[in-house]
Amino acid sequence: MAAALMISVSGVRGVIGQTMTPTLALEFGQAFGHFLRQTVSSDKPLRVAIGRDTRPSGPMVLSALTAGLLSVGINVVDVGIATTPSVALMGRFLGTAASIVITASHNPIIWNGIKFLRHDGIAFPPEQAAAIKAAWEARAGELQPIENIGHLQTDSRVHAHHVQTVLPLVDVKAIVSRHFRVVLDSVNGAGCIGTPMLLGKLGVEMVHLNGEATGHFAHIPEPTKENLTDLCAQVKRHKAAVGFAQDPDADRLAIVDELGNYIGEEYTLALGTYARLLSKPGPVVANLSTSRMVDDIAAKFGCTVYRTPVGEANVAGKMMEVNAVIGGEGNGGLIDLRVGPVRDSFLAIAMTLDLMTRTGKTISQLVAELPRYAMLKTKFECTRAQADALVVKAKNALSQERIDTQDGVRVDFADGWVHVRPSNTEPIARVIAEAKTPERAQELVALIEALK
Ligand code: MG
């Protein structure tokens, strides 16, 4: 059975040769060009920055998408293979009307996707994402005569620009003086090229696993514990100070401590928040499915944590609104607006090394200082209507507790919390619980399950 084409706020994803085809990419290029011409006012022809991760299908999708954009009069700057945050930053740097990343993030090699970002690097809000989808459904985009066809340029500064944006945020000299040994697993993805440049500037002795930009992922590419056993072993073998793992488009980062233990992606945001608040206390933003560790750290510094619906754009938007000093999502995505409103593994790497330098502590020591929680992430298969009904039932049944209804419902108890929300892309309800013990987290999930 052919996998469905997934169209969401962050763009479109499909399986190569089935739902993600050159025709689809071409049509989306034309439709997106049409959308930009309708919504962005400018006297000059509009420009778009495009980059891609390392998937072997990348050049095919890139070529077709570029042809679509050029044909409707949009100029294209191809920045080459680059991480999602790198492309977003390059679009901002070049002042383009939008940027596009060709990636299916952590999905396996058979997938690819097209992610549309605004001029500032944030995903389009739902109404505008719907307008892009509608333009594609209508096959919008007027083919231009020869004098109006777009120009194609290339720009090779993307990695250097990203690295130079991140470095000023940390004490480079102090980090260099530590001569850290780091094992990096780039999963043969887009992090392969720029990350070694960053680590080089930080004086790191790097052991690079899966550091070839081939897109042939050496393991299942999502940076979860079961997929990173080799990284854990190599950290021990090389007696490294820390191990870092990126997903194929390198917006997410997972960390392995100096003992070779995978500490979980929730710690990426927790440690990054700690590092940032040490130098600049201020508001913190995290999504509703993110660990309480962030609240515990913020409380130490007397700082407020704002919670948002799940989704990078929601977090980034709130960060701008409250002038947050740091923020992100629990799945390894750290955001600092001084770099850009995007989840960024380069930032997370730099902040982690900065924290180790400032505190003189190892990752395992830093982790041991934080309260330990058990998090349980599960999903119930159901229709969208059933998922919505479950949220309503949970709201009613638990209305005596502290509840947040921005995104499904999150219920906070003294000793834990549970968040239930309908998925926007799949026929499931996601249920995430966190508590002091795995048993209590299980109980919180059961509480929701009983309402089905
Ligand atoms: Mg990703």
CSV table of C-alpha atoms and ligand atoms in Angstrom, one decimal:
chain,number,residue,atom,x,y,z
A,1,MET,CA,0.0,0.0,0.0
A,2,ALA,CA,1.3,3.4,-0.9
A,3,ALA,CA,2.1,5.6,2.1
A,4,ALA,CA,-0.2,8.7,2.3
A,5,LEU,CA,1.1,12.1,1.4
A,6,MET,CA,1.3,14.0,4.6
A,7,ILE,CA,0.5,17.7,4.4
A,8,SER,CA,0.8,19.7,7.6
A,9,VAL,CA,1.8,23.2,8.8
A,10,SER,CA,5.4,22.3,8.3
A,11,GLY,CA,5.0,21.3,4.7
A,12,VAL,CA,4.6,18.1,2.8
A,13,ARG,CA,6.2,14.7,3.2
A,14,GLY,CA,5.9,11.5,1.1
A,15,VAL,CA,7.6,8.3,0.0
A,16,ILE,CA,9.9,8.7,-3.0
A,17,GLY,CA,8.4,7.2,-6.1
A,18,GLN,CA,5.0,6.9,-4.5
A,19,THR,CA,3.7,10.1,-3.1
A,20,MET,CA,6.8,12.3,-3.3
A,21,THR,CA,7.4,12.7,-7.0
A,22,PRO,CA,9.1,15.2,-9.3
A,23,THR,CA,5.7,16.2,-10.4
A,24,LEU,CA,4.5,16.9,-6.9
A,25,ALA,CA,7.7,19.0,-6.2
A,26,LEU,CA,7.2,21.0,-9.4
A,27,GLU,CA,3.6,21.7,-8.6
A,28,PHE,CA,4.4,22.7,-5.0
A,29,GLY,CA,7.2,25.0,-6.4
A,30,GLN,CA,4.7,26.7,-8.6
A,31,ALA,CA,2.0,26.9,-6.0
A,32,PHE,CA,4.4,28.3,-3.3
A,33,GLY,CA,5.7,30.8,-5.8
A,34,HIS,CA,2.1,31.8,-6.5
A,35,PHE,CA,1.4,32.1,-2.8
A,36,LEU,CA,4.4,34.3,-2.3
A,37,ARG,CA,3.5,36.6,-5.1
A,38,GLN,CA,0.0,36.9,-3.7
A,39,THR,CA,1.1,37.6,-0.1
A,40,VAL,CA,4.4,39.4,-0.2
A,41,SER,CA,4.5,42.9,-1.5
A,42,SER,CA,7.8,43.9,-3.2
A,43,ASP,CA,8.8,46.0,-6.2
A,44,LYS,CA,11.6,43.5,-7.0
A,45,PRO,CA,11.3,39.9,-8.1
A,46,LEU,CA,11.0,37.7,-5.0
A,47,ARG,CA,13.8,35.4,-3.9
A,48,VAL,CA,13.7,32.1,-2.0
A,49,ALA,CA,16.6,30.3,-0.3
A,50,ILE,CA,16.6,26.5,-0.8
A,51,GLY,CA,18.7,23.9,1.0
A,52,ARG,CA,18.4,20.1,1.5
A,53,ASP,CA,19.5,17.3,3.8
A,54,THR,CA,21.7,14.5,2.4
A,55,ARG,CA,19.0,12.1,1.2
A,56,PRO,CA,19.8,10.6,-2.2
A,57,SER,CA,16.4,11.9,-3.5
A,58,GLY,CA,17.4,15.5,-2.5
A,59,PRO,CA,18.8,16.6,-5.9
A,60,MET,CA,15.7,15.2,-7.6
A,61,VAL,CA,13.2,17.0,-5.4
A,62,LEU,CA,15.4,20.2,-5.4
A,63,SER,CA,15.6,20.3,-9.2
A,64,ALA,CA,11.8,19.9,-9.7
A,65,LEU,CA,10.9,22.3,-6.9
A,66,THR,CA,13.4,24.9,-8.3
A,67,ALA,CA,12.0,24.5,-11.8
A,68,GLY,CA,8.5,25.2,-10.4
A,69,LEU,CA,9.6,28.3,-8.6
A,70,LEU,CA,11.6,29.7,-11.5
A,71,SER,CA,8.8,29.0,-13.9
A,72,VAL,CA,6.5,31.3,-12.0
A,73,GLY,CA,9.0,34.1,-11.7
A,74,ILE,CA,10.7,33.4,-8.3
A,75,ASN,CA,14.5,33.8,-8.0
A,76,VAL,CA,16.1,30.9,-6.2
A,77,VAL,CA,19.3,30.8,-4.1
A,78,ASP,CA,20.5,27.2,-3.7
A,79,VAL,CA,22.5,27.0,-0.5
A,80,GLY,CA,23.4,23.3,-0.9
A,81,ILE,CA,23.3,20.6,1.6
A,82,ALA,CA,22.6,22.2,5.0
A,83,THR,CA,20.8,21.6,8.3
A,84,THR,CA,17.3,23.0,8.7
A,85,PRO,CA,18.4,25.8,11.1
A,86,SER,CA,21.3,26.6,8.7
A,87,VAL,CA,18.9,27.1,5.8
A,88,ALA,CA,16.5,29.2,7.9
A,89,LEU,CA,19.4,31.4,9.1
A,90,MET,CA,20.7,31.8,5.6
A,91,GLY,CA,17.3,32.9,4.3
A,92,ARG,CA,17.2,35.6,7.0
A,93,PHE,CA,20.8,36.6,6.2
A,94,LEU,CA,20.1,36.9,2.5
A,95,GLY,CA,16.8,38.7,3.2
A,96,THR,CA,14.8,36.3,1.0
A,97,ALA,CA,11.0,36.2,1.0
A,98,ALA,CA,11.0,32.7,2.4
A,99,SER,CA,13.2,29.6,2.7
A,100,ILE,CA,12.6,26.0,1.8
A,101,VAL,CA,14.3,22.9,3.3
A,102,ILE,CA,14.1,19.6,1.5
A,103,THR,CA,14.1,17.1,4.3
A,104,ALA,CA,12.0,14.5,6.0
A,105,SER,CA,13.7,15.1,9.3
A,106,HIS,CA,14.0,11.8,11.2
A,107,ASN,CA,12.0,9.7,8.8
A,108,PRO,CA,13.8,6.8,7.0
A,109,ILE,CA,15.6,7.2,3.7
A,110,ILE,CA,12.5,6.3,1.6
A,111,TRP,CA,10.9,9.5,2.7
A,112,ASN,CA,11.5,13.1,1.6
A,113,GLY,CA,9.7,16.3,2.3
A,114,ILE,CA,9.4,20.0,1.5
A,115,LYS,CA,9.4,22.4,4.5
A,116,PHE,CA,8.3,26.0,3.9
A,117,LEU,CA,9.6,28.7,6.2
A,118,ARG,CA,8.8,32.4,6.4
A,119,HIS,CA,11.3,35.1,5.8
A,120,ASP,CA,12.2,35.0,9.5
A,121,GLY,CA,12.7,31.2,9.6
A,122,ILE,CA,9.5,30.3,11.3
A,123,ALA,CA,7.0,27.8,9.8
A,124,PHE,CA,3.9,29.5,8.4
A,125,PRO,CA,0.9,29.8,10.7
A,126,PRO,CA,-2.0,27.4,10.1
A,127,GLU,CA,-4.0,29.8,7.9
A,128,GLN,CA,-1.1,30.5,5.6
A,129,ALA,CA,-0.1,26.8,5.5
A,130,ALA,CA,-3.7,26.1,4.5
A,131,ALA,CA,-3.4,28.8,1.7
A,132,ILE,CA,-0.2,27.1,0.4
A,133,LYS,CA,-2.0,23.7,0.3
A,134,ALA,CA,-5.1,25.3,-1.4
A,135,ALA,CA,-2.8,26.8,-4.0
A,136,TRP,CA,-1.3,23.4,-4.7
A,137,GLU,CA,-4.8,21.8,-4.8
A,138,ALA,CA,-5.8,24.4,-7.4
A,139,ARG,CA,-2.5,23.9,-9.3
A,140,ALA,CA,-2.0,27.6,-9.0
A,141,GLY,CA,1.0,29.4,-10.5
A,142,GLU,CA,1.1,31.3,-13.7
A,143,LEU,CA,3.8,30.3,-16.1
A,144,GLN,CA,5.9,33.4,-16.9
A,145,PRO,CA,7.2,34.6,-20.3
A,146,ILE,CA,10.9,34.4,-20.9
A,147,GLU,CA,11.7,37.9,-19.5
A,148,ASN,CA,10.1,37.1,-16.1
A,149,ILE,CA,11.5,33.6,-15.5
A,150,GLY,CA,13.4,33.4,-12.2
A,151,HIS,CA,17.2,33.3,-11.9
A,152,LEU,CA,19.1,30.6,-10.1
A,153,GLN,CA,22.1,31.3,-8.0
A,154,THR,CA,24.2,29.3,-5.6
A,155,ASP,CA,25.7,30.4,-2.3
A,156,SER,CA,28.2,28.4,-0.3
A,157,ARG,CA,28.3,30.4,2.9
A,158,VAL,CA,25.6,28.6,4.7
A,159,HIS,CA,27.7,26.6,7.2
A,160,ALA,CA,30.2,29.4,8.0
A,161,HIS,CA,27.3,31.7,8.5
A,162,HIS,CA,25.5,29.4,11.0
A,163,VAL,CA,28.7,28.7,12.9
A,164,GLN,CA,29.6,32.4,13.1
A,165,THR,CA,26.1,33.1,14.5
A,166,VAL,CA,26.4,30.5,17.3
A,167,LEU,CA,29.9,31.1,18.4
A,168,PRO,CA,29.5,34.6,20.0
A,169,LEU,CA,26.9,33.1,22.4
A,170,VAL,CA,29.4,31.1,24.3
A,171,ASP,CA,32.8,31.6,25.9
A,172,VAL,CA,34.8,30.2,23.0
A,173,LYS,CA,38.2,30.8,24.7
A,174,ALA,CA,37.2,29.0,27.9
A,175,ILE,CA,35.8,26.1,26.0
A,176,VAL,CA,38.9,25.8,23.8
A,177,SER,CA,41.1,25.7,26.9
A,178,ARG,CA,39.2,22.5,28.0
A,179,HIS,CA,40.3,20.5,24.9
A,180,PHE,CA,37.1,18.4,25.1
A,181,ARG,CA,37.1,15.1,23.3
A,182,VAL,CA,33.6,14.6,21.7
A,183,VAL,CA,32.1,11.8,19.7
A,184,LEU,CA,29.6,13.2,17.1
A,185,ASP,CA,27.1,11.0,15.3
A,186,SER,CA,25.7,12.9,12.3
A,187,VAL,CA,23.9,9.8,10.9
A,188,ASN,CA,25.4,10.7,7.5
A,189,GLY,CA,22.9,13.6,7.5
A,190,ALA,CA,23.0,17.4,7.0
A,191,GLY,CA,25.0,17.9,10.2
A,192,CYS,CA,28.1,16.3,8.6
A,193,ILE,CA,29.5,19.5,7.1
A,194,GLY,CA,28.9,22.4,9.5
A,195,THR,CA,29.1,20.6,12.8
A,196,PRO,CA,32.8,19.7,12.5
A,197,MET,CA,33.5,23.4,11.6
A,198,LEU,CA,31.7,24.4,14.9
A,199,LEU,CA,33.6,21.9,17.0
A,200,GLY,CA,36.9,22.9,15.4
A,201,LYS,CA,36.3,26.5,16.4
A,202,LEU,CA,35.6,25.2,20.0
A,203,GLY,CA,39.0,23.4,20.1
A,204,VAL,CA,37.3,20.0,20.3
A,205,GLU,CA,39.0,16.8,19.5
A,206,MET,CA,36.3,15.1,17.5
A,207,VAL,CA,35.6,11.5,16.7
A,208,HIS,CA,33.0,11.7,13.9
A,209,LEU,CA,30.7,8.7,13.4
A,210,ASN,CA,28.6,8.6,10.3
A,211,GLY,CA,30.1,11.8,9.0
A,212,GLU,CA,29.7,11.4,5.3
A,213,ALA,CA,27.0,13.4,3.6
A,214,THR,CA,25.5,10.5,1.7
A,215,GLY,CA,22.1,10.3,3.2
A,216,HIS,CA,22.6,6.5,3.7
A,217,PHE,CA,21.6,6.5,7.3
A,218,ALA,CA,23.8,4.2,9.3
A,219,HIS,CA,21.1,3.4,11.8
A,220,ILE,CA,17.4,4.3,12.1
A,221,PRO,CA,17.8,8.1,12.0
A,222,GLU,CA,15.7,9.2,15.0
A,223,PRO,CA,18.1,10.1,17.8
A,224,THR,CA,16.5,7.8,20.4
A,225,LYS,CA,18.2,5.5,22.8
A,226,GLU,CA,17.7,2.2,20.8
A,227,ASN,CA,19.2,3.8,17.7
A,228,LEU,CA,22.4,5.2,19.4
A,229,THR,CA,24.0,2.1,21.0
A,230,ASP,CA,27.1,2.5,18.8
A,231,LEU,CA,27.5,6.2,19.9
A,232,CYS,CA,27.2,5.1,23.5
A,233,ALA,CA,29.9,2.5,23.0
A,234,GLN,CA,32.2,4.8,21.2
A,235,VAL,CA,32.0,7.5,23.9
A,236,LYS,CA,33.2,5.0,26.4
A,237,ARG,CA,35.9,3.5,24.0
A,238,HIS,CA,37.3,7.0,23.3
A,239,LYS,CA,37.0,8.2,26.9
A,240,ALA,CA,35.1,11.2,25.5
A,241,ALA,CA,33.6,14.0,27.6
A,242,VAL,CA,30.3,13.8,25.8
A,243,GLY,CA,28.6,12.2,22.8
A,244,PHE,CA,26.2,14.2,20.5
A,245,ALA,CA,23.7,12.7,18.0
A,246,GLN,CA,21.9,14.7,15.4
A,247,ASP,CA,18.8,13.8,13.3
A,248,PRO,CA,19.2,14.0,9.5
A,249,ASP,CA,18.3,17.7,9.3
A,250,ALA,CA,20.2,18.4,12.5
A,251,ASP,CA,17.6,20.5,14.3
A,252,ARG,CA,17.4,18.0,17.1
A,253,LEU,CA,20.2,16.9,19.4
A,254,ALA,CA,20.5,13.9,21.8
A,255,ILE,CA,23.3,13.7,24.4
A,256,VAL,CA,25.3,10.8,25.7
A,257,ASP,CA,27.2,11.3,29.0
A,258,GLU,CA,30.9,10.6,29.6
A,259,LEU,CA,30.0,7.1,30.9
A,260,GLY,CA,28.3,6.2,27.7
A,261,ASN,CA,24.7,6.6,29.0
A,262,TYR,CA,22.1,8.0,26.7
A,263,ILE,CA,20.5,10.7,28.9
A,264,GLY,CA,17.4,11.3,26.8
A,265,GLU,CA,16.4,14.2,24.5
A,266,GLU,CA,14.5,16.0,27.3
A,267,TYR,CA,17.9,16.9,28.8
A,268,THR,CA,19.0,18.8,25.7
A,269,LEU,CA,16.6,21.6,26.5
A,270,ALA,CA,17.1,21.2,30.3
A,271,LEU,CA,20.9,21.6,30.1
A,272,GLY,CA,20.6,24.4,27.4
A,273,THR,CA,18.2,26.3,29.7
A,274,TYR,CA,20.6,25.9,32.6
A,275,ALA,CA,23.5,27.2,30.6
A,276,ARG,CA,21.6,30.2,29.4
A,277,LEU,CA,20.0,31.2,32.7
A,278,LEU,CA,23.5,31.0,34.3
A,279,SER,CA,24.5,34.0,32.3
A,280,LYS,CA,21.1,35.6,31.7
A,281,PRO,CA,18.1,34.9,33.8
A,282,GLY,CA,14.8,35.6,31.9
A,283,PRO,CA,11.6,34.1,30.6
A,284,VAL,CA,11.7,30.5,29.3
A,285,VAL,CA,9.3,28.9,26.8
A,286,ALA,CA,8.6,25.2,26.3
A,287,ASN,CA,5.8,23.2,24.8
A,288,LEU,CA,3.2,21.4,27.0
A,289,SER,CA,4.7,18.0,26.3
A,290,THR,CA,8.1,19.0,27.7
A,291,SER,CA,9.6,17.8,31.0
A,292,ARG,CA,9.2,19.6,34.3
A,293,MET,CA,13.0,19.7,34.6
A,294,VAL,CA,12.7,23.1,32.8
A,295,ASP,CA,10.4,24.4,35.5
A,296,ASP,CA,12.8,23.2,38.2
A,297,ILE,CA,15.8,24.9,36.6
A,298,ALA,CA,13.9,28.1,35.9
A,299,ALA,CA,12.7,28.1,39.6
A,300,LYS,CA,16.3,28.1,40.8
A,301,PHE,CA,16.9,31.3,38.9
A,302,GLY,CA,13.5,32.8,39.8
A,303,CYS,CA,12.4,32.7,36.1
A,304,THR,CA,9.0,32.1,34.6
A,305,VAL,CA,8.3,29.2,32.2
A,306,TYR,CA,5.6,29.8,29.6
A,307,ARG,CA,4.0,26.7,28.0
A,308,THR,CA,2.7,26.5,24.4
A,309,PRO,CA,1.0,24.1,22.1
A,310,VAL,CA,3.4,21.5,20.6
A,311,GLY,CA,5.2,22.8,17.5
A,312,GLU,CA,8.3,24.8,16.9
A,313,ALA,CA,6.4,27.8,15.5
A,314,ASN,CA,4.3,28.0,18.6
A,315,VAL,CA,7.3,28.0,20.9
A,316,ALA,CA,9.2,30.5,18.8
A,317,GLY,CA,6.2,32.8,18.5
A,318,LYS,CA,5.7,32.8,22.3
A,319,MET,CA,9.4,33.4,22.8
A,320,MET,CA,9.2,36.6,20.7
A,321,GLU,CA,6.1,37.7,22.5
A,322,VAL,CA,7.6,37.3,26.1
A,323,ASN,CA,11.1,38.2,25.0
A,324,ALA,CA,12.3,34.8,26.2
A,325,VAL,CA,16.1,34.2,26.7
A,326,ILE,CA,15.8,30.5,25.8
A,327,GLY,CA,13.2,27.9,24.8
A,328,GLY,CA,12.5,24.8,22.9
A,329,GLU,CA,10.8,21.4,22.7
A,330,GLY,CA,11.6,18.3,24.8
A,331,ASN,CA,12.5,16.3,21.7
A,332,GLY,CA,16.1,17.7,21.7
A,333,GLY,CA,15.2,21.0,20.1
A,334,LEU,CA,16.8,24.1,21.7
A,335,ILE,CA,15.9,27.6,20.5
A,336,ASP,CA,17.7,30.9,21.2
A,337,LEU,CA,16.3,33.9,19.4
A,338,ARG,CA,19.8,35.4,19.1
A,339,VAL,CA,20.5,32.7,16.6
A,340,GLY,CA,17.1,32.4,15.2
A,341,PRO,CA,13.5,31.2,15.9
A,342,VAL,CA,14.4,27.6,15.0
A,343,ARG,CA,15.5,24.4,16.8
A,344,ASP,CA,19.2,24.1,16.4
A,345,SER,CA,21.6,21.3,17.2
A,346,PHE,CA,24.7,23.6,16.7
A,347,LEU,CA,23.3,25.9,19.4
A,348,ALA,CA,22.6,22.9,21.7
A,349,ILE,CA,26.1,21.6,21.2
A,350,ALA,CA,27.7,24.9,22.0
A,351,MET,CA,25.5,25.5,25.0
A,352,THR,CA,26.2,22.1,26.4
A,353,LEU,CA,30.0,22.5,26.1
A,354,ASP,CA,29.6,26.0,27.6
A,355,LEU,CA,27.8,24.6,30.6
A,356,MET,CA,30.4,21.9,31.2
A,357,THR,CA,33.1,24.6,31.0
A,358,ARG,CA,31.4,27.1,33.3
A,359,THR,CA,30.5,24.6,36.0
A,360,GLY,CA,33.5,22.4,35.6
A,361,LYS,CA,31.1,19.4,35.8
A,362,THR,CA,30.6,16.4,33.7
A,363,ILE,CA,27.4,15.6,32.0
A,364,SER,CA,26.6,12.8,34.5
A,365,GLN,CA,27.2,15.2,37.4
A,366,LEU,CA,24.9,17.8,35.8
A,367,VAL,CA,22.2,15.2,35.2
A,368,ALA,CA,22.5,13.9,38.8
A,369,GLU,CA,21.8,17.4,40.1
A,370,LEU,CA,18.5,17.6,38.3
A,371,PRO,CA,15.3,16.0,39.7
A,372,ARG,CA,14.8,12.7,38.1
A,373,TYR,CA,11.5,12.0,36.3
A,374,ALA,CA,10.1,9.1,34.4
A,375,MET,CA,8.4,10.1,31.2
A,376,LEU,CA,6.0,7.9,29.3
A,377,LYS,CA,5.0,8.7,25.7
A,378,THR,CA,2.2,6.7,24.2
A,379,LYS,CA,-0.5,6.9,21.6
A,380,PHE,CA,-4.1,5.6,21.2
A,381,GLU,CA,-5.2,4.8,17.7
A,382,CYS,CA,-8.5,6.5,17.1
A,383,THR,CA,-10.3,8.8,14.7
A,384,ARG,CA,-9.9,12.6,15.0
A,385,ALA,CA,-13.4,12.8,16.4
A,386,GLN,CA,-12.6,10.2,19.1
A,387,ALA,CA,-9.4,12.0,20.0
A,388,ASP,CA,-11.3,15.3,20.4
A,389,ALA,CA,-14.0,13.6,22.5
A,390,LEU,CA,-11.3,12.1,24.7
A,391,VAL,CA,-9.9,15.6,25.3
A,392,VAL,CA,-13.3,16.8,26.3
A,393,LYS,CA,-13.9,13.9,28.7
A,394,ALA,CA,-10.5,14.5,30.3
A,395,LYS,CA,-11.2,18.2,30.7
A,396,ASN,CA,-14.5,17.4,32.4
A,397,ALA,CA,-13.3,14.5,34.5
A,398,LEU,CA,-10.2,16.4,35.8
A,399,SER,CA,-11.6,19.9,36.0
A,400,GLN,CA,-10.7,20.1,39.7
A,401,GLU,CA,-7.0,19.8,38.9
A,402,ARG,CA,-4.7,22.5,37.4
A,403,ILE,CA,-5.4,22.2,33.6
A,404,ASP,CA,-4.1,23.9,30.5
A,405,THR,CA,-6.3,23.6,27.4
A,406,GLN,CA,-4.1,25.4,24.8
A,407,ASP,CA,-3.4,22.1,23.0
A,408,GLY,CA,-5.7,19.2,23.9
A,409,VAL,CA,-5.5,19.1,27.7
A,410,ARG,CA,-2.6,19.0,30.1
A,411,VAL,CA,-3.4,18.2,33.7
A,412,ASP,CA,-0.8,19.0,36.4
A,413,PHE,CA,-0.7,17.2,39.7
A,414,ALA,CA,1.7,17.8,42.5
A,415,ASP,CA,3.7,14.7,41.6
A,416,GLY,CA,3.4,14.7,37.9
A,417,TRP,CA,1.4,15.6,34.8
A,418,VAL,CA,-0.3,14.1,31.8
A,419,HIS,CA,-0.9,15.7,28.4
A,420,VAL,CA,-3.4,14.3,25.9
A,421,ARG,CA,-3.7,15.9,22.4
A,422,PRO,CA,-5.0,14.8,19.0
A,423,SER,CA,-2.2,14.4,16.4
A,424,ASN,CA,-2.4,16.8,13.5
A,425,THR,CA,-0.9,14.3,11.0
A,426,GLU,CA,-2.1,10.8,12.1
A,427,PRO,CA,-5.3,9.3,13.4
A,428,ILE,CA,-4.1,9.0,16.9
A,429,ALA,CA,-4.3,10.7,20.3
A,430,ARG,CA,-0.9,11.3,21.9
A,431,VAL,CA,-0.6,10.8,25.6
A,432,ILE,CA,2.5,11.9,27.5
A,433,ALA,CA,2.9,11.6,31.2
A,434,GLU,CA,5.7,12.5,33.6
A,435,ALA,CA,6.1,11.6,37.2
A,436,LYS,CA,8.6,10.8,39.9
A,437,THR,CA,8.3,7.1,39.2
A,438,PRO,CA,7.5,5.0,36.1
A,439,GLU,CA,4.6,3.5,38.1
A,440,ARG,CA,3.0,6.9,38.7
A,441,ALA,CA,3.5,7.9,35.1
A,442,GLN,CA,1.8,4.7,34.0
A,443,GLU,CA,-1.1,5.5,36.4
A,444,LEU,CA,-1.5,8.9,34.8
A,445,VAL,CA,-1.7,7.4,31.4
A,446,ALA,CA,-4.2,4.8,32.7
A,447,LEU,CA,-6.3,7.7,34.1
A,448,ILE,CA,-6.7,9.0,30.5
A,449,GLU,CA,-7.1,5.5,29.0
A,450,ALA,CA,-10.0,4.8,31.3
A,451,LEU,CA,-11.9,7.7,29.7
A,452,LYS,CA,-11.8,6.3,26.2
B,1,MG,MG,14.6,17.2,12.4
